[in-house]
Amino acid sequence: MGTFGRGGVRGSARGRGAGAALLLSVALSGPALPAMAQTVSLPSQPADGMVAPFMQAMAVALQGDEVLAEYYAAREYRPLWTGPQDAERRAALFSALDGAAAHGLPVARYDAGALRAAFAAAQTEGDRGRLEVRMARAFLDYASDVATGVLDPEKADAGIHREVTRLNPLVLLARAENGNLAQVLRSLPPKTPEYARLMKEKLSLEAKIAAGGWGAPVAAAAVMPGDQGPAVVALRDRLVAMGYLTRSATAVYDRTLQAAVQRFQMDHGLEADGRATEATLAEINVAPEARVQSIVVAMERLRWMHDVERGARHIWVNQPDFSAKIVDHGKVTFQTRAVIGKNVPDQRSPEFSDVMDHMVINPSWGVPRSIIVKEYLPLLQRNPNAVSHLQVIDRNGRVVPRGAVNFAAYSARSFPFGLRQPPSDGNALGKVKFMFPNPYNIYLHDTPAKELFDHEVRAYSHGCIRLADPFDFAYALLAMQSDDPKGLFQSHLDSDRETVVKLEEKLPVHLVYFTAWPTAKGEMTYRRDVYGRDARIFEALTEAGVALDGVQG
């Protein structure tokens, strides 16, 4: 093997090695190459009749690309994409790139049309060398994007905590070289049934948009059962276009129309009363283009979770749905309403996955530091007897008499005490909390504020997830380790003592944020973007090059 560095060229001068030396001399003429590029290894004897201009063009094109430089050096710069023997591999890649838009990917990043044009225009071995590198980069970019996502989730939104495992590019290239590339490419997108259903709905909506969409929005503040006239006709036509109603000539808000509105409301997380209120009409009037955006973001989220093991049995908390579910082998076996964090900085519920391993019955509430210094310390400085339901505790967890503390002497930074609420009927955590220890101090719990579960939008907590039916949730968890889960739970509850109950079967917990989600039957449901996260993610996707026909960002 011949190599080149800052000092010039070395290699065999015999036979065709002189050609390699000439190539290296030409490649090094002109501006100095980056240090990394100057250590690229090239074969002293071109393989398979390779001519020097092909290798020279590749050497220049590979400058600054350590991965591809390493790969092509190891295979002595034999082509993977541009040789006459590579036709089947090329066709498989072009077929995948042609379908990139269906996945909501940045098509221009791979630009199959430009690559085809470059093949058609190529006349020299130098053209072929440059095209070889472009094809390899297109393959790696597409493979990474379709398998693990276009964006870095935490850069898209600080509330998303997912460490995405990116694919090893050298492994991908080896699979492309040694395997059936069409099969390799088909194996890359997420295998969850929801991903396929989302893509199917995306294509269906795009076809609908191309055919005129859902028609004009309903221009009314509200439409009620028994009404008649133009607003009813507009509502009827909109629901017909969406597939909730068969075609009809009626101009009266009758029972059939009311049932269609109810079905729409159930699919969109609204109170299913069959009345087209202002909130319901706001969702009915959402354009299909906006629904495509939600689907594209949902597909990106699933790509971020490509290696997250959901678990045959797991807990699924979809924040925009304000619900918590236990899922067994793909079927929801328990569901309850949930309250999530307020839509303010530092209180929005984060997205992450962890493992639930215990519950605490009759819990005390250790007030988070952020709440102490932002909310309670100012109250205590004005009145040392404020928030009397809370105990002042020192660093060792011992209760400190309030009279012994001069609250006014401390700032938010220097305040050395904690606050704790002992177990009680009014405890902020209610009677039970469900723990999956994590860096964000997030857990699921009961609450004395039951009235909040009657609200349609339930974003009121400081970040933790409150459950409407925590006792039933506990029974469902304990049923895996007790013949009498209710009795077991009640015995601990009646003791009034704070009690930790370990779960014999630890359960994966997924705090997710999907505003577009298909049911097991393939029907689409949509939710409001309560935190604006989807909007931020779609904006970042647009900046990365994702472009959807007819969709306005």
Coordinates of C-alpha atoms in Angstrom, one line a residue:
M1 CA 0.0 0.0 0.0
G2 CA 1.2 3.5 -0.8
T3 CA 0.6 6.4 1.5
F4 CA 1.1 10.1 1.4
G5 CA 1.7 12.7 4.2
R6 CA 3.0 16.1 4.6
G7 CA 6.5 15.0 3.4
G8 CA 5.3 13.8 0.0
V9 CA 4.7 10.4 -1.6
R10 CA 6.0 7.0 -1.1
G11 CA 5.1 3.7 -2.6
S12 CA 6.2 1.1 -5.1
A13 CA 7.6 2.5 -8.3
R14 CA 7.3 -0.8 -10.1
G15 CA 4.7 -1.6 -12.7
R16 CA 1.4 0.3 -12.1
G17 CA 2.6 1.7 -8.8
A18 CA 4.0 4.6 -10.7
G19 CA 0.4 5.5 -11.7
A20 CA -0.5 5.7 -8.0
A21 CA 2.5 7.9 -7.4
L22 CA 1.4 10.2 -10.2
L23 CA -2.1 10.3 -8.8
L24 CA -0.8 11.3 -5.4
S25 CA 1.4 14.0 -6.8
V26 CA -1.6 15.5 -8.7
A27 CA -3.9 15.1 -5.7
L28 CA -1.4 17.0 -3.5
S29 CA -0.7 19.8 -5.9
G30 CA -2.4 23.1 -5.2
P31 CA -3.7 24.2 -1.7
A32 CA -2.5 22.1 1.2
L33 CA -5.0 19.3 2.2
P34 CA -6.3 19.0 5.8
A35 CA -4.1 16.9 8.0
M36 CA -6.6 14.1 8.1
A37 CA -6.9 13.9 4.3
Q38 CA -3.2 13.8 4.0
T39 CA -3.1 10.4 5.8
V40 CA -5.6 8.7 3.4
S41 CA -4.2 5.3 2.2
L42 CA -4.4 4.5 -1.5
P43 CA -3.5 1.3 -3.3
S44 CA 0.0 1.2 -4.8
Q45 CA -1.6 -0.8 -7.6
P46 CA -5.1 0.2 -8.7
A47 CA -7.5 -2.8 -8.5
D48 CA -9.6 -4.2 -11.2
G49 CA -8.3 -2.0 -13.9
M50 CA -9.0 1.2 -12.0
V51 CA -7.5 4.2 -13.6
A52 CA -5.7 7.0 -11.8
P53 CA -8.3 9.8 -12.4
F54 CA -10.9 7.7 -10.6
M55 CA -8.7 7.4 -7.6
Q56 CA -7.6 11.0 -7.8
A57 CA -11.2 12.3 -7.8
M58 CA -12.1 10.1 -4.9
A59 CA -9.1 11.3 -2.9
V60 CA -10.2 14.9 -3.3
A61 CA -13.8 14.2 -2.7
L62 CA -13.0 12.2 0.5
Q63 CA -11.1 15.1 2.1
G64 CA -12.5 15.6 5.6
D65 CA -14.6 12.4 5.6
E66 CA -12.8 10.1 8.0
V67 CA -15.5 7.3 7.8
L68 CA -15.6 7.0 4.0
A69 CA -11.9 7.5 3.7
E70 CA -11.3 4.6 6.0
Y71 CA -13.8 2.4 4.3
Y72 CA -12.6 3.0 0.7
A73 CA -8.9 2.6 1.8
A74 CA -9.8 -0.8 3.3
R75 CA -11.3 -1.9 0.0
E76 CA -8.5 -0.4 -2.0
Y77 CA -10.8 2.1 -3.6
R78 CA -12.8 -0.4 -5.5
P79 CA -16.2 1.1 -6.5
L80 CA -19.3 0.1 -4.6
W81 CA -21.9 2.1 -6.5
T82 CA -20.5 3.1 -9.9
G83 CA -19.0 -0.1 -11.4
P84 CA -20.8 -2.1 -14.1
Q85 CA -21.2 -4.9 -11.5
D86 CA -23.0 -2.5 -9.1
A87 CA -26.2 -2.0 -11.2
E88 CA -28.5 -3.9 -8.8
R89 CA -27.1 -2.2 -5.8
R90 CA -27.6 1.2 -7.4
A91 CA -31.1 0.4 -8.4
A92 CA -32.0 -0.6 -4.8
L93 CA -30.6 2.7 -3.4
F94 CA -32.4 4.8 -6.0
S95 CA -35.6 3.0 -5.2
A96 CA -35.2 3.8 -1.5
L97 CA -34.3 7.4 -2.2
D98 CA -37.3 7.8 -4.4
G99 CA -39.5 6.8 -1.4
A100 CA -37.8 9.1 1.1
A101 CA -40.6 11.7 0.9
A102 CA -43.1 9.0 2.1
H103 CA -41.1 8.9 5.4
G104 CA -41.1 12.7 5.8
L105 CA -37.4 12.9 5.2
P106 CA -35.3 15.8 3.7
V107 CA -35.3 14.5 0.1
A108 CA -32.9 17.2 -1.1
R109 CA -30.3 15.9 1.3
Y110 CA -29.9 12.7 -0.9
D111 CA -31.3 14.2 -4.2
A112 CA -31.8 11.1 -6.3
G113 CA -32.7 13.3 -9.3
A114 CA -29.3 15.1 -9.1
L115 CA -27.5 11.8 -8.7
R116 CA -29.3 10.3 -11.7
A117 CA -28.4 13.4 -13.7
A118 CA -24.8 13.0 -12.7
F119 CA -24.7 9.4 -13.9
A120 CA -26.2 10.5 -17.2
A121 CA -23.7 13.3 -17.6
A122 CA -20.6 11.4 -16.4
Q123 CA -18.0 11.2 -19.1
T124 CA -14.6 10.7 -17.4
E125 CA -13.2 8.4 -14.7
G126 CA -12.9 11.6 -12.5
D127 CA -16.6 12.1 -12.9
R128 CA -17.2 8.5 -11.8
G129 CA -14.9 8.9 -8.8
R130 CA -16.7 11.9 -7.5
L131 CA -20.1 10.2 -8.1
E132 CA -18.9 7.2 -6.2
V133 CA -18.4 9.3 -3.1
R134 CA -21.7 11.2 -3.6
M135 CA -23.6 7.9 -3.8
A136 CA -21.9 6.6 -0.6
R137 CA -22.8 9.7 1.3
A138 CA -26.4 9.6 0.0
F139 CA -26.7 6.0 1.3
L140 CA -25.3 6.8 4.7
D141 CA -27.4 10.0 5.1
Y142 CA -30.6 8.2 4.1
A143 CA -29.9 5.1 6.2
S144 CA -29.2 7.2 9.3
D145 CA -32.2 9.5 8.8
V146 CA -34.8 6.8 8.1
A147 CA -33.6 4.5 10.9
T148 CA -32.7 6.9 13.8
G149 CA -34.2 10.3 12.8
V150 CA -33.2 13.5 11.1
L151 CA -32.8 15.6 14.3
D152 CA -31.1 15.4 17.7
P153 CA -34.2 15.3 19.9
E154 CA -32.7 17.4 22.8
K155 CA -31.6 20.1 20.4
A156 CA -35.1 20.1 18.9
D157 CA -36.7 20.6 22.4
A158 CA -35.0 20.7 25.8
G159 CA -37.9 18.7 27.3
I160 CA -37.1 15.6 25.2
H161 CA -34.6 13.2 26.9
R162 CA -33.8 10.5 24.4
E163 CA -30.3 9.3 23.7
V164 CA -30.6 8.1 20.1
T165 CA -28.2 5.3 19.2
R166 CA -27.0 6.1 15.7
L167 CA -26.1 3.4 13.3
N168 CA -22.4 2.6 12.7
P169 CA -21.7 3.8 9.2
L170 CA -18.9 1.3 8.6
V171 CA -21.4 -1.5 9.5
L172 CA -23.9 0.0 7.2
L173 CA -21.4 0.0 4.3
A174 CA -20.4 -3.5 5.1
R175 CA -24.0 -4.6 4.9
A176 CA -24.4 -2.7 1.6
E177 CA -21.3 -4.5 0.2
N178 CA -22.1 -8.0 1.4
G179 CA -25.8 -8.3 1.6
N180 CA -29.0 -7.8 -0.4
L181 CA -29.2 -4.0 -0.3
A182 CA -32.9 -3.9 -1.0
Q183 CA -33.5 -6.0 2.1
V184 CA -31.0 -4.0 4.1
L185 CA -32.8 -0.7 3.2
R186 CA -36.2 -2.2 4.0
S187 CA -34.9 -3.2 7.4
L188 CA -34.0 0.3 8.4
P189 CA -37.3 2.1 9.3
P190 CA -38.9 1.5 12.7
K191 CA -40.8 -1.8 12.8
T192 CA -43.6 -0.7 15.1
P193 CA -47.0 -1.1 13.5
E194 CA -47.8 2.5 14.3
Y195 CA -45.0 3.7 12.0
A196 CA -46.5 1.9 9.0
R197 CA -49.9 3.2 9.9
L198 CA -48.7 6.7 10.2
M199 CA -47.0 6.5 6.8
K200 CA -50.2 5.1 5.2
E201 CA -52.2 8.0 6.7
K202 CA -49.6 10.5 5.5
L203 CA -49.9 9.2 1.9
S204 CA -53.7 9.1 2.1
L205 CA -53.9 12.7 3.4
E206 CA -51.5 14.0 0.8
A207 CA -53.7 12.4 -1.9
K208 CA -56.7 14.1 -0.3
I209 CA -54.9 17.4 -0.3
A210 CA -54.0 17.0 -4.0
A211 CA -57.7 16.4 -4.7
G212 CA -58.8 19.6 -2.9
G213 CA -58.5 18.7 0.8
W214 CA -61.5 18.9 3.1
G215 CA -63.1 21.9 1.6
A216 CA -63.9 25.2 3.3
P217 CA -63.8 25.5 7.1
V218 CA -67.0 26.0 9.1
A219 CA -67.5 29.7 9.4
A220 CA -69.4 29.7 12.7
A221 CA -68.7 30.2 16.4
A222 CA -70.7 27.1 17.2
V223 CA -73.3 24.8 15.7
M224 CA -75.8 22.9 17.9
P225 CA -78.2 20.0 17.4
G226 CA -81.4 21.2 15.9
D227 CA -79.8 24.1 14.0
Q228 CA -80.2 24.4 10.3
G229 CA -78.8 26.5 7.5
P230 CA -75.5 27.2 5.8
A231 CA -73.3 26.5 8.9
V232 CA -74.9 23.1 9.2
V233 CA -74.3 22.4 5.5
A234 CA -70.6 23.5 5.9
L235 CA -70.2 21.2 9.0
R236 CA -71.9 18.3 7.1
D237 CA -69.7 18.7 4.1
R238 CA -66.5 19.0 6.2
L239 CA -67.3 15.8 8.0
V240 CA -68.2 14.0 4.8
A241 CA -64.8 15.0 3.3
M242 CA -63.1 13.7 6.5
G243 CA -64.9 10.4 6.3
Y244 CA -67.1 10.7 9.4
L245 CA -70.3 11.0 7.4
T246 CA -71.8 9.6 4.2
R247 CA -73.1 12.0 1.6
S248 CA -76.4 13.6 2.5
A249 CA -78.6 16.6 1.3
T250 CA -79.8 17.4 4.8
A251 CA -79.4 21.0 6.1
V252 CA -80.5 20.1 9.6
Y253 CA -78.3 19.2 12.6
D254 CA -80.0 15.8 13.1
R255 CA -79.0 12.7 15.1
T256 CA -76.9 11.4 12.3
L257 CA -74.8 14.5 12.2
Q258 CA -74.6 14.6 16.0
A259 CA -73.3 11.0 16.0
A260 CA -70.6 12.0 13.4
V261 CA -69.5 14.9 15.5
Q262 CA -69.3 12.6 18.5
R263 CA -67.0 10.2 16.6
F264 CA -64.8 13.1 15.6
Q265 CA -64.6 14.3 19.2
M266 CA -63.6 10.9 20.4
D267 CA -60.8 10.8 17.8
H268 CA -59.6 14.2 18.8
G269 CA -59.7 14.0 22.6
L270 CA -62.7 16.3 23.0
E271 CA -65.8 15.9 25.2
A272 CA -67.9 13.6 23.1
D273 CA -71.3 15.3 23.5
G274 CA -72.1 15.7 19.8
R275 CA -72.2 19.5 20.0
A276 CA -70.0 21.5 17.6
T277 CA -68.8 24.0 20.2
E278 CA -66.1 26.5 19.6
A279 CA -63.4 24.0 20.8
T280 CA -64.8 21.3 18.5
L281 CA -65.0 23.5 15.5
A282 CA -61.4 24.7 16.1
E283 CA -60.3 21.1 15.6
I284 CA -62.7 20.4 12.7
N285 CA -61.3 23.4 11.0
V286 CA -57.7 22.3 11.3
A287 CA -56.3 21.9 7.8
P288 CA -55.3 18.5 6.5
E289 CA -51.8 20.0 5.8
A290 CA -51.4 20.6 9.6
R291 CA -52.4 17.0 10.3
V292 CA -49.7 15.8 7.9
Q293 CA -47.2 17.9 9.9
S294 CA -48.3 16.1 13.1
I295 CA -47.9 12.7 11.4
V296 CA -44.4 13.6 10.1
V297 CA -43.3 14.6 13.6
A298 CA -44.8 11.4 15.1
M299 CA -42.7 9.4 12.6
E300 CA -39.6 11.3 13.6
R301 CA -40.3 10.6 17.3
L302 CA -40.7 6.8 16.5
R303 CA -37.3 6.9 14.7
W304 CA -35.8 8.4 17.9
M305 CA -37.2 5.5 19.8
H306 CA -36.0 2.8 17.3
D307 CA -34.0 0.9 19.9
V308 CA -36.3 1.6 22.9
E309 CA -37.8 -1.7 24.2
R310 CA -41.4 -0.9 25.0
G311 CA -41.8 -4.2 26.8
A312 CA -44.5 -6.8 26.4
R313 CA -46.2 -5.2 29.4
H314 CA -45.5 -1.5 29.8
I315 CA -46.9 1.9 30.9
W316 CA -47.6 4.4 28.2
V317 CA -48.3 8.1 29.2
N318 CA -49.1 10.1 26.1
Q319 CA -49.0 13.7 27.4
P320 CA -51.2 15.5 24.8
D321 CA -53.8 12.7 25.4
F322 CA -53.8 13.4 29.1
S323 CA -53.9 9.6 29.8
A324 CA -51.9 6.8 31.3
K325 CA -52.3 3.3 30.1
I326 CA -51.1 -0.2 30.9
V327 CA -50.5 -2.1 27.7
D328 CA -50.2 -5.9 27.6
H329 CA -48.9 -7.4 24.4
G330 CA -50.3 -4.6 22.3
K331 CA -53.7 -4.3 24.0
V332 CA -54.6 -1.6 26.5
T333 CA -55.7 -3.4 29.7
F334 CA -56.0 -0.3 31.9
Q335 CA -56.5 3.3 31.2
T336 CA -57.0 6.4 33.4
R337 CA -57.1 10.2 32.9
A338 CA -54.0 12.1 33.8
V339 CA -52.8 15.6 34.6
I340 CA -49.5 16.7 33.2
G341 CA -47.2 19.6 33.8
K342 CA -48.2 23.2 33.2
N343 CA -47.2 24.8 29.9
V344 CA -44.7 27.1 31.5
P345 CA -40.9 26.8 31.6
D346 CA -39.5 24.3 34.1
Q347 CA -42.9 22.7 34.6
R348 CA -43.7 20.9 31.4
S349 CA -43.5 17.2 31.7
P350 CA -40.5 15.7 30.0
E351 CA -40.3 12.9 27.5
F352 CA -38.2 9.9 28.4
S353 CA -38.4 6.1 29.2
D354 CA -37.4 4.4 32.4
V355 CA -38.4 1.4 34.5
M356 CA -41.0 1.4 37.4
D357 CA -39.8 -0.7 40.3
H358 CA -41.9 0.3 43.3
M359 CA -44.8 2.2 44.7
V360 CA -45.0 4.2 48.0
I361 CA -48.3 4.0 49.9
N362 CA -49.1 6.8 52.3
P363 CA -46.2 8.9 50.8
S364 CA -44.7 12.0 52.3
W365 CA -44.0 14.7 49.8
G366 CA -40.5 16.1 49.7
V367 CA -41.1 19.4 48.1
P368 CA -38.7 19.9 45.1
R369 CA -36.1 22.5 45.5
S370 CA -37.4 24.6 42.6
I371 CA -40.8 24.9 44.2
I372 CA -39.3 25.7 47.7
V373 CA -37.2 28.6 46.5
K374 CA -39.6 30.0 43.9
E375 CA -42.9 29.6 45.7
Y376 CA -42.7 28.8 49.4
L377 CA -39.6 30.6 50.6
P378 CA -41.0 34.1 49.7
L379 CA -44.2 33.1 51.6
L380 CA -42.2 32.0 54.7
Q381 CA -40.1 35.2 54.6
R382 CA -43.3 37.2 54.9
N383 CA -44.9 34.9 57.4
P384 CA -42.9 32.1 59.1
N385 CA -46.2 30.3 59.9
A386 CA -47.2 30.1 56.2
V387 CA -47.8 26.7 54.5
S388 CA -48.2 25.2 58.0
H389 CA -48.9 21.8 56.5
L390 CA -45.2 21.5 55.6
Q391 CA -42.4 20.5 57.9
V392 CA -39.1 22.2 57.8
I393 CA -36.3 19.6 57.6
D394 CA -32.5 19.8 57.8
R395 CA -30.0 18.0 55.5
N396 CA -30.4 14.8 57.6
G397 CA -34.2 14.7 57.3
R398 CA -34.8 15.9 60.9
V399 CA -37.7 18.2 61.6
V400 CA -36.6 21.7 62.5
P401 CA -38.9 24.0 64.6
R402 CA -39.9 27.0 62.6
G403 CA -39.1 29.3 65.5
A404 CA -35.4 28.3 65.1
V405 CA -35.2 29.5 61.5
N406 CA -34.8 33.1 60.3
F407 CA -36.2 32.7 56.8
A408 CA -35.5 36.3 56.0
A409 CA -31.8 35.7 56.4
Y410 CA -31.6 33.4 53.4
S411 CA -31.7 33.8 49.7
A412 CA -33.0 31.2 47.2
R413 CA -29.4 30.1 46.7
S414 CA -28.4 29.9 50.4
F415 CA -31.5 28.4 52.0
P416 CA -30.2 25.2 53.6
F417 CA -33.5 23.5 54.5
G418 CA -36.0 21.3 52.8
L419 CA -39.8 21.1 53.2
R420 CA -41.8 18.0 53.6
Q421 CA -45.5 17.2 53.8
P422 CA -46.1 14.1 56.0
P423 CA -48.7 11.5 54.9
S424 CA -52.2 12.8 55.2
D425 CA -55.5 13.1 53.3
G426 CA -54.4 16.4 52.0
N427 CA -50.9 15.4 50.9
A428 CA -50.0 16.8 47.5
L429 CA -49.2 13.2 46.3
G430 CA -52.4 11.8 47.6
K431 CA -52.3 8.3 49.0
V432 CA -49.8 6.6 46.6
K433 CA -47.0 7.4 44.2
F434 CA -45.4 5.1 41.6
M435 CA -41.7 5.4 41.2
F436 CA -39.3 4.9 38.3
P437 CA -36.2 6.7 39.7
N438 CA -34.9 9.1 37.1
P439 CA -32.7 12.3 36.9
Y440 CA -35.8 14.5 36.4
N441 CA -37.6 13.6 39.7
I442 CA -40.7 12.7 37.7
Y443 CA -43.2 10.0 38.9
L444 CA -46.9 9.1 38.7
H445 CA -49.1 9.8 41.8
D446 CA -52.5 10.3 43.3
T447 CA -53.8 13.8 44.1
P448 CA -56.4 15.4 46.3
A449 CA -57.3 17.8 43.5
K450 CA -59.8 15.5 41.9
E451 CA -61.8 18.2 40.2
L452 CA -59.0 18.9 37.7
F453 CA -59.7 15.6 35.9
D454 CA -63.1 17.0 34.8
H455 CA -61.2 19.4 32.5
E456 CA -60.6 18.7 28.9
V457 CA -57.1 20.1 28.9
R458 CA -55.3 18.9 32.0
A459 CA -51.9 20.7 32.3
Y460 CA -51.7 21.8 35.9
S461 CA -48.9 20.0 37.7
H462 CA -45.2 21.0 38.3
G463 CA -44.2 18.2 35.9
C464 CA -45.2 14.9 37.5
I465 CA -48.1 12.9 36.2
R466 CA -51.3 12.8 38.4
L467 CA -53.7 9.9 37.9
A468 CA -57.4 10.0 38.2
D469 CA -57.7 6.3 39.3
P470 CA -54.5 5.6 41.2
F471 CA -55.9 2.9 43.4
D472 CA -57.1 0.9 40.4
F473 CA -53.8 1.5 38.8
A474 CA -52.1 0.1 41.9
Y475 CA -54.4 -3.0 41.8
A476 CA -53.5 -3.6 38.2
L477 CA -49.8 -3.5 39.0
L478 CA -50.1 -5.7 42.2
A479 CA -52.2 -8.3 40.3
M480 CA -49.0 -9.6 38.9
Q481 CA -47.7 -10.6 42.3
S482 CA -50.8 -11.1 44.5
D483 CA -54.1 -13.1 44.3
D484 CA -55.7 -10.3 46.3
P485 CA -54.1 -7.0 45.0
K486 CA -56.9 -4.9 46.4
G487 CA -56.5 -6.4 49.9
L488 CA -52.7 -6.1 49.8
F489 CA -52.9 -2.4 48.9
Q490 CA -55.7 -1.7 51.4
S491 CA -53.8 -3.3 54.3
H492 CA -50.8 -1.0 53.7
L493 CA -53.1 2.0 53.2
D494 CA -55.0 1.4 56.4
S495 CA -51.8 1.4 58.4
D496 CA -51.3 5.1 57.7
R497 CA -47.6 4.4 57.6
E498 CA -45.4 5.3 54.7
T499 CA -44.8 2.0 53.0
V500 CA -42.6 1.0 50.1
V501 CA -44.0 -1.9 48.0
K502 CA -41.5 -3.4 45.5
L503 CA -42.8 -4.6 42.2
E504 CA -41.8 -8.1 41.5
E505 CA -42.2 -7.4 37.8
K506 CA -40.5 -4.2 36.9
L507 CA -42.4 -2.3 34.2
P508 CA -41.0 0.0 31.4
V509 CA -42.5 3.4 31.6
H510 CA -42.7 5.6 28.5
L511 CA -43.6 9.3 28.8
V512 CA -44.3 10.3 25.2
Y513 CA -45.8 13.1 23.3
F514 CA -47.7 12.1 20.2
T515 CA -50.3 14.5 18.7
A516 CA -51.0 12.0 15.9
W517 CA -51.4 8.3 16.8
P518 CA -53.1 5.4 15.1
T519 CA -55.3 2.9 17.0
A520 CA -54.7 -0.8 16.9
K521 CA -57.4 -0.9 14.2
G522 CA -55.5 1.6 12.1
E523 CA -57.8 4.6 12.8
M524 CA -56.1 7.9 13.3
T525 CA -56.4 10.0 16.4
Y526 CA -55.1 13.6 16.9
R527 CA -54.5 15.7 19.9
R528 CA -53.7 19.4 20.5
D529 CA -50.0 20.4 20.7
V530 CA -50.3 21.6 24.3
Y531 CA -46.6 22.4 24.8
G532 CA -45.9 23.6 21.2
R533 CA -43.3 20.8 20.9
D534 CA -44.5 19.5 17.6
A535 CA -44.4 22.9 16.1
R536 CA -40.8 23.4 17.2
I537 CA -39.9 19.9 15.9
F538 CA -41.5 20.5 12.5
E539 CA -39.8 23.9 12.2
A540 CA -36.4 22.1 12.9
L541 CA -37.3 19.4 10.3
T542 CA -38.1 22.2 7.8
E543 CA -34.8 23.8 8.5
A544 CA -33.1 20.4 8.0
G545 CA -34.7 20.2 4.5
V546 CA -38.0 18.4 5.0
A547 CA -40.5 19.8 2.5
L548 CA -44.1 18.6 2.3
D549 CA -46.1 19.4 -0.8
G550 CA -48.9 21.8 0.1
V551 CA -48.0 22.1 3.8
Q552 CA -47.3 25.5 5.2
G553 CA -44.9 25.6 8.1

